[in-house]
């Protein structure tokens, strides 16, 4: 391995120009999300427990001598298929916000890599291919996960230790969820409790993987708008109880202790969420909860078989009985053990 040395850049290790790092960027679910206080800087002190799930974007990053970031984006398995699933028109001229992912500095991958290049005085740049599968504005952390994966891949390509403190600083500067995704990559764990703005992380060891059904009602919600419409409770609930239940693998207690304080404002902004939560309860008697700032919801089930059955049942009932169903994407999946590997090609 030789670095891309230049007369004034610090000599750093790393792979030669042209090397490609490839990884999968997992989505996340908030099993618990409580608002503790509104801060003077416009953010909230939160207490949240998040798990990564096996619903991932794909990212390939190539080291280049060309300064700057080049980013291409497409949908998996194709834009046309994703549009059909969402029940929308895939004509790029009538770009639908559900499918339109920004390029340039508006994309968190580009923003994260620009910060990385500046922080580590990297000579050259990166060519990136982002293949989206995680819906945007779903509360599943898609953009944040892509940004964290970009930071991790760039660090590996440039020979920078994954635990370098500057990497977490870059992550926190990109967004509140990015430290969670970067933190997942540092230690193999399966859940994290995040406090502060979302940047103070403590590992949670799940007793066993959780099987879930995720329902995305094809509505994109703005995180800022949902927070702006939220209320900090007089007596916030503490996340320690659900952490203990997760570490014991007590599914009944986990479900009883699940809460998302952003659910109420999100349901006002997107009434489809109400229909989904009620439909899951009516169909299966299982608690369904909003993830993050929405609009996606999830239910924890006991096995992959039950996940498949409930997903099929909801696909049939939701599609028939409510507007939420038209174009809802319903996926049975499970929590995933990270770090997802970064393969070097
Ligand atoms: C809702 C969650 O996804 C739960 O994991 C996160 O708290 C939000 O993480 P995120 O999408 O990375 O959020 P950011 O991009 O940092 O912030 C978007 C907007 O959400 C609001 N925001 C975000 C995080 C936080 N702790 N308090 C807030 O009030 C702020 O208005 C902020 O301007
Ligand atoms: N890599 C990216 N993938 C998807 N959206 C991106 C990306 N970079 C920037 N965006 C913009 O960010 C918006 C929010 O995307 P997304 O919901 O995936 O982000 P997030 O904040 O990480 O997740 P959450 O919904 O949990 O807040 C999108 O609507 C899009 O305009």
Coordinates of C-alpha atoms and ligand atoms in Angstrom, one line a residue:
X1 CA 0.0 0.0 0.0
X2 CA 1.4 3.4 -0.7
X3 CA -0.1 6.8 0.1
X4 CA -0.8 9.6 -2.3
X5 CA 2.1 11.7 -1.0
X6 CA 2.5 15.3 -2.1
X7 CA 5.0 18.0 -1.3
X8 CA 2.9 19.6 1.5
X9 CA 0.4 16.9 2.5
X10 CA 1.4 14.9 5.6
X11 CA 2.6 11.5 4.6
X12 CA -0.3 9.2 5.3
X13 CA -0.7 5.5 4.5
X14 CA -3.5 4.1 2.5
X15 CA -4.3 2.4 -0.7
X16 CA -3.1 3.6 -4.1
X17 CA -5.2 5.9 -6.4
X18 CA -7.8 3.8 -8.2
X19 CA -8.6 1.5 -5.2
X20 CA -12.3 1.1 -4.5
X21 CA -13.9 0.7 -1.1
X22 CA -17.4 -0.9 -1.2
X23 CA -19.9 -1.2 1.7
X24 CA -23.6 -1.4 2.6
X25 CA -25.1 1.5 4.6
X26 CA -27.9 0.1 6.9
X27 CA -31.1 1.9 7.8
X28 CA -32.1 2.3 11.4
X29 CA -35.1 2.1 13.6
X30 CA -35.7 4.0 16.9
X31 CA -37.0 1.6 19.4
X32 CA -37.2 4.4 21.9
X33 CA -37.1 8.2 21.4
X34 CA -37.7 10.7 24.2
X35 CA -37.4 14.5 24.2
X36 CA -35.6 15.7 27.4
X37 CA -35.3 19.4 26.6
X38 CA -35.3 22.0 23.9
X39 CA -31.8 23.6 23.5
X40 CA -30.9 27.2 22.8
X41 CA -29.3 26.1 19.5
X42 CA -32.6 24.9 18.1
X43 CA -31.9 21.2 18.7
X44 CA -33.3 18.9 21.4
X45 CA -31.6 16.9 24.1
X46 CA -32.9 13.4 23.3
X47 CA -32.6 9.9 24.7
X48 CA -33.0 7.3 21.9
X49 CA -32.2 3.6 21.4
X50 CA -31.5 2.7 17.8
X51 CA -30.9 -0.5 15.9
X52 CA -29.5 -1.0 12.4
X53 CA -31.6 -3.2 10.1
X54 CA -30.8 -5.2 7.1
X55 CA -32.3 -2.7 4.6
X56 CA -29.2 -1.0 3.1
X57 CA -28.0 1.4 0.5
X58 CA -24.8 0.5 -1.3
X59 CA -21.8 2.8 -1.6
X60 CA -18.6 2.4 -3.7
X61 CA -15.9 5.0 -3.3
X62 CA -12.8 5.2 -5.5
X63 CA -9.7 7.2 -4.6
X64 CA -8.8 9.7 -7.4
X65 CA -6.0 12.1 -8.2
X66 CA -8.8 14.5 -9.4
X67 CA -9.6 16.9 -6.6
X68 CA -13.2 17.1 -5.4
X69 CA -16.1 14.7 -5.2
X70 CA -17.9 13.1 -8.1
X71 CA -21.2 11.3 -7.1
X72 CA -23.6 9.2 -9.2
X73 CA -26.9 8.0 -7.7
X74 CA -29.4 5.4 -8.8
X75 CA -32.1 3.3 -7.1
X76 CA -32.0 -0.5 -6.4
X77 CA -33.1 -2.6 -8.2
X78 CA -34.0 0.3 -10.7
X79 CA -35.8 3.7 -10.5
X80 CA -38.7 2.2 -12.5
X81 CA -39.2 -0.7 -10.1
X82 CA -39.0 1.6 -7.0
X83 CA -41.5 4.0 -8.6
X84 CA -43.9 1.1 -9.3
X85 CA -43.6 -0.1 -5.7
X86 CA -44.3 3.5 -4.4
X87 CA -47.2 3.9 -6.8
X88 CA -45.7 7.0 -8.4
X89 CA -44.6 8.2 -11.8
X90 CA -40.9 7.7 -12.5
X91 CA -40.6 10.4 -15.1
X92 CA -37.5 12.3 -14.0
X93 CA -38.9 15.4 -15.7
X94 CA -41.8 15.3 -13.2
X95 CA -39.3 14.6 -10.4
X96 CA -41.2 13.3 -7.4
X97 CA -39.6 14.2 -4.1
X98 CA -39.8 10.5 -3.0
X99 CA -37.2 9.6 -5.7
X100 CA -35.2 12.8 -6.0
X101 CA -31.9 12.5 -4.1
X102 CA -29.8 15.7 -4.3
X103 CA -26.2 15.6 -5.7
X104 CA -23.4 18.0 -5.0
X105 CA -22.9 19.4 -1.5
X106 CA -26.6 18.9 -0.8
X107 CA -25.9 15.2 -0.6
X108 CA -24.5 14.1 2.8
X109 CA -22.0 11.8 1.1
X110 CA -20.4 14.7 -0.8
X111 CA -20.6 16.9 2.3
X112 CA -19.0 14.3 4.5
X113 CA -16.1 13.6 2.0
X114 CA -15.4 17.3 1.5
X115 CA -15.0 17.7 5.3
X116 CA -12.8 14.6 5.4
X117 CA -10.5 15.9 2.6
X118 CA -10.2 19.3 4.4
X119 CA -9.7 17.8 7.8
X120 CA -7.0 15.4 6.7
X121 CA -5.4 17.5 4.0
X122 CA -6.0 14.8 1.4
X123 CA -4.5 15.3 -2.0
X124 CA -6.9 14.3 -4.8
X125 CA -10.5 13.4 -4.4
X126 CA -13.1 10.6 -4.6
X127 CA -15.4 9.1 -7.2
X128 CA -18.6 7.8 -5.6
X129 CA -21.4 5.5 -6.7
X130 CA -24.5 5.5 -4.4
X131 CA -27.2 2.9 -5.0
X132 CA -30.3 3.8 -2.9
X133 CA -32.7 1.4 -1.4
X134 CA -33.6 3.2 1.9
X135 CA -36.4 5.7 1.3
X136 CA -35.7 9.3 2.1
X137 CA -37.7 11.3 4.7
X138 CA -38.7 8.0 6.2
X139 CA -37.0 8.3 9.6
X140 CA -34.7 5.5 8.7
X141 CA -31.5 7.5 8.6
X142 CA -30.7 6.8 5.0
X143 CA -28.7 10.0 4.3
X144 CA -26.9 9.8 7.6
X145 CA -26.0 6.2 7.1
X146 CA -24.6 7.0 3.7
X147 CA -22.5 9.8 5.1
X148 CA -21.1 7.6 7.9
X149 CA -20.3 4.9 5.4
X150 CA -18.5 7.5 3.2
X151 CA -16.4 8.7 6.1
X152 CA -15.5 5.1 7.1
X153 CA -14.6 4.1 3.5
X154 CA -12.5 7.3 2.9
X155 CA -10.6 6.6 6.2
X156 CA -9.9 3.0 5.1
X157 CA -8.7 4.1 1.6
X158 CA -6.4 6.8 3.1
X159 CA -5.0 4.6 5.9
X160 CA -6.6 6.5 8.8
X161 CA -7.5 4.5 11.9
X162 CA -11.3 4.0 12.1
X163 CA -11.1 5.3 15.8
X164 CA -9.5 8.6 14.9
X165 CA -11.4 11.2 16.9
X166 CA -11.6 13.6 14.0
X167 CA -13.9 11.1 12.2
X168 CA -16.6 11.4 14.9
X169 CA -16.2 15.2 14.8
X170 CA -16.8 15.2 11.1
X171 CA -19.8 12.9 11.6
X172 CA -21.4 15.1 14.3
X173 CA -20.9 18.1 12.1
X174 CA -22.9 16.5 9.2
X175 CA -26.0 15.5 11.3
X176 CA -27.3 14.2 14.6
X177 CA -27.7 10.6 13.4
X178 CA -24.4 10.3 11.6
X179 CA -22.4 9.5 14.8
X180 CA -24.7 6.5 15.5
X181 CA -23.9 5.0 12.1
X182 CA -20.2 5.7 12.4
X183 CA -20.2 4.3 15.9
X184 CA -21.7 1.1 14.7
X185 CA -18.7 0.5 12.5
X186 CA -16.2 0.9 15.3
X187 CA -17.3 -1.9 17.6
X188 CA -19.3 -4.9 16.5
X189 CA -22.6 -4.3 18.3
X190 CA -26.2 -4.4 17.4
X191 CA -27.7 -1.4 19.1
X192 CA -26.7 2.0 20.5
X193 CA -28.3 4.4 23.0
X194 CA -27.7 8.0 21.9
X195 CA -28.2 11.1 24.1
X196 CA -27.3 14.8 23.8
X197 CA -28.2 15.9 20.2
X198 CA -27.6 12.2 19.2
X199 CA -23.8 12.3 19.4
X200 CA -23.2 10.8 22.9
X201 CA -23.2 7.0 22.2
X202 CA -23.3 4.0 24.5
X203 CA -23.4 0.4 23.2
X204 CA -26.4 -1.9 23.9
X205 CA -25.9 -5.6 23.5
X206 CA -29.1 -7.2 22.1
X207 CA -29.7 -10.6 23.6
X208 CA -30.8 -11.7 20.2
X209 CA -31.6 -10.2 16.8
X210 CA -35.0 -8.5 16.5
X211 CA -37.3 -9.5 13.6
X212 CA -39.4 -6.6 12.3
X213 CA -41.8 -5.5 9.7
X214 CA -41.2 -2.0 8.3
X215 CA -44.0 -0.1 6.6
X216 CA -43.1 3.0 4.5
X217 CA -46.3 4.8 3.5
X218 CA -44.6 6.6 0.5
X219 CA -44.6 10.0 2.3
X220 CA -41.5 12.0 2.9
X221 CA -41.4 14.0 6.2
X222 CA -39.0 16.8 7.1
X223 CA -37.2 16.0 10.4
X224 CA -37.0 19.7 11.3
X225 CA -40.7 20.2 10.8
X226 CA -41.6 17.2 13.0
X227 CA -39.3 18.4 15.8
X228 CA -40.6 21.9 15.4
X229 CA -44.2 20.6 16.0
X230 CA -43.1 18.4 19.0
X231 CA -43.6 19.0 22.7
X232 CA -41.1 18.2 25.4
X233 CA -43.0 16.3 28.2
X234 CA -43.0 17.6 31.8
X235 CA -41.6 14.2 33.0
X236 CA -39.5 12.6 30.2
X237 CA -39.3 8.8 30.3
X238 CA -35.8 7.4 30.8
X239 CA -34.4 4.9 28.3
X240 CA -32.7 2.6 30.8
X241 CA -35.7 0.3 31.2
X242 CA -35.9 -0.6 27.5
X243 CA -32.1 -1.0 27.4
X244 CA -32.4 -3.6 30.2
X245 CA -35.3 -5.4 28.4
X246 CA -33.2 -5.5 25.2
X247 CA -30.2 -6.9 26.9
X248 CA -32.5 -9.6 28.5
X249 CA -34.2 -10.3 25.2
X250 CA -37.6 -9.8 26.9
X251 CA -39.8 -9.1 23.8
X252 CA -43.0 -8.4 25.8
X253 CA -41.2 -5.8 28.0
X254 CA -39.4 -4.3 24.9
X255 CA -42.8 -3.8 23.1
X256 CA -44.3 -2.4 26.3
X257 CA -41.5 0.1 26.8
X258 CA -41.3 1.3 23.2
X259 CA -42.1 5.0 22.7
X260 CA -41.4 7.7 20.2
X261 CA -42.2 11.2 21.3
X262 CA -42.1 12.4 17.7
X263 CA -45.0 10.2 16.8
X264 CA -47.8 12.7 17.6
X265 CA -46.5 15.6 15.5
X266 CA -45.6 13.2 12.7
X267 CA -49.1 11.7 12.6
X268 CA -50.6 15.2 12.3
X269 CA -48.3 16.0 9.4
X270 CA -48.9 12.6 7.7
X271 CA -52.3 11.0 8.7
X272 CA -51.3 7.9 6.7
X273 CA -49.2 7.0 9.7
X274 CA -52.3 6.7 11.9
X275 CA -53.9 4.4 9.4
X276 CA -50.9 2.1 9.3
X277 CA -50.5 1.9 13.1
X278 CA -54.2 1.1 13.5
X279 CA -54.2 -1.4 10.6
X280 CA -51.3 -3.3 12.1
X281 CA -53.0 -3.4 15.5
X282 CA -56.3 -4.6 13.9
X283 CA -54.6 -7.2 11.7
X284 CA -52.2 -8.6 14.2
X285 CA -52.7 -7.2 17.7
X286 CA -49.0 -6.1 17.5
X287 CA -47.8 -2.7 18.5
X288 CA -46.6 -0.6 15.6
X289 CA -44.4 2.5 16.2
X290 CA -43.0 5.4 14.1
X291 CA -39.2 5.4 13.6
X292 CA -37.3 8.6 14.0
X293 CA -39.2 11.6 12.7
X294 CA -41.1 9.3 10.3
X295 CA -42.9 8.5 8.1
X296 CA -41.9 4.8 8.3
X297 CA -43.4 2.6 11.1
X298 CA -42.3 -0.8 12.4
X299 CA -43.6 -3.7 14.4
X300 CA -41.4 -6.2 16.2
X301 CA -42.4 -9.9 15.6
X302 CA -41.1 -13.2 17.0
X303 CA -39.5 -14.8 13.9
X304 CA -38.7 -14.3 10.2
X305 CA -41.7 -16.5 9.3
X306 CA -44.0 -14.2 11.3
X307 CA -42.4 -11.2 9.6
X308 CA -43.0 -12.6 6.2
X309 CA -46.6 -13.6 7.1
X310 CA -47.4 -10.1 8.6
X311 CA -45.8 -8.3 5.6
X312 CA -48.0 -10.3 3.2
X313 CA -51.1 -9.7 5.2
X314 CA -50.5 -6.0 5.5
X315 CA -49.7 -5.7 1.8
X316 CA -53.2 -7.2 1.1
X317 CA -55.2 -5.3 3.7
X318 CA -53.5 -1.9 3.6
X319 CA -53.6 -1.8 -0.2
X320 CA -57.3 -2.5 0.0
X321 CA -58.5 -0.6 3.0
X322 CA -56.7 2.7 3.1
X323 CA -55.1 5.5 1.1
X324 CA -51.9 4.7 3.2
X325 CA -51.7 1.4 1.4
X326 CA -51.6 2.8 -2.1
X327 CA -47.8 2.6 -2.7
X328 CA -46.8 1.5 0.8
X329 CA -43.6 -0.4 0.8
X330 CA -43.8 -3.2 3.4
X331 CA -40.6 -5.2 4.2
X332 CA -39.9 -8.0 6.6
X333 CA -36.3 -7.8 7.9
X334 CA -34.2 -8.0 11.0
X335 CA -31.7 -6.1 13.1
X336 CA -28.2 -6.6 11.6
X337 CA -24.9 -7.1 13.3
X338 CA -22.5 -4.4 12.2
X339 CA -19.8 -3.3 11.3
X340 CA -20.8 -4.1 7.8
X341 CA -17.5 -4.9 6.2
X342 CA -15.8 -2.5 3.9
X343 CA -14.4 -4.5 1.0
X344 CA -11.4 -3.2 -0.9
X345 CA -11.2 -3.9 -4.6
Ligands
LIG1 C1 -35.1 12.0 14.5 C2 -33.8 11.3 14.5 O1 -33.5 10.7 13.3 C3 -33.8 10.2 15.6 O2 -32.7 9.3 15.4 C4 -32.7 12.3 14.8 O3 -32.9 13.0 16.0 C5 -32.5 13.4 13.7 O4 -31.3 13.2 13.1 P1 -30.9 13.9 11.7 O5 -32.0 13.6 10.7 O6 -29.5 13.6 11.5 O7 -31.1 15.5 12.2 P2 -30.2 16.7 11.8 O8 -30.1 16.7 10.3 O9 -29.1 16.8 12.7 O10 -31.2 17.9 12.2 C6 -32.4 18.2 11.4 C7 -33.3 19.1 12.2 O11 -33.9 18.3 13.2 C8 -34.1 19.0 14.5 N1 -33.3 18.2 15.5 C9 -32.5 17.2 15.2 C10 -31.8 16.5 16.2 C11 -32.1 16.8 17.5 N2 -31.5 16.2 18.5 N3 -33.0 17.8 17.8 C12 -33.6 18.5 16.8 O12 -34.4 19.4 17.1 C13 -33.5 20.4 14.2 O13 -34.5 21.2 13.8 C14 -32.5 20.1 13.1 O14 -32.3 21.3 12.3
LIG2 N1 -27.3 10.3 0.6 C1 -28.6 10.7 0.7 N2 -29.6 9.9 0.6 C2 -30.9 10.3 0.7 N3 -31.3 11.6 0.9 C3 -30.3 12.5 1.0 C4 -28.9 12.1 0.9 N4 -28.1 13.2 1.1 C5 -29.0 14.2 1.3 N5 -30.3 13.8 1.3 C6 -31.4 14.7 1.5 O1 -31.8 14.5 2.9 C7 -33.2 14.3 3.0 C8 -33.5 13.4 4.2 O2 -33.0 12.1 3.8 P1 -33.1 10.9 4.9 O3 -34.5 11.0 5.5 O4 -32.6 9.7 4.3 O5 -32.0 11.5 5.9 P2 -31.8 11.3 7.4 O6 -32.0 12.6 8.1 O7 -30.5 10.5 7.6 O8 -32.9 10.3 7.9 P3 -34.2 10.6 8.9 O9 -35.3 10.5 7.9 O10 -34.1 9.5 9.8 O11 -34.0 11.9 9.5 C9 -33.6 13.7 1.7 O12 -35.0 14.1 1.4 C10 -32.7 14.4 0.7 O13 -33.2 15.6 0.2

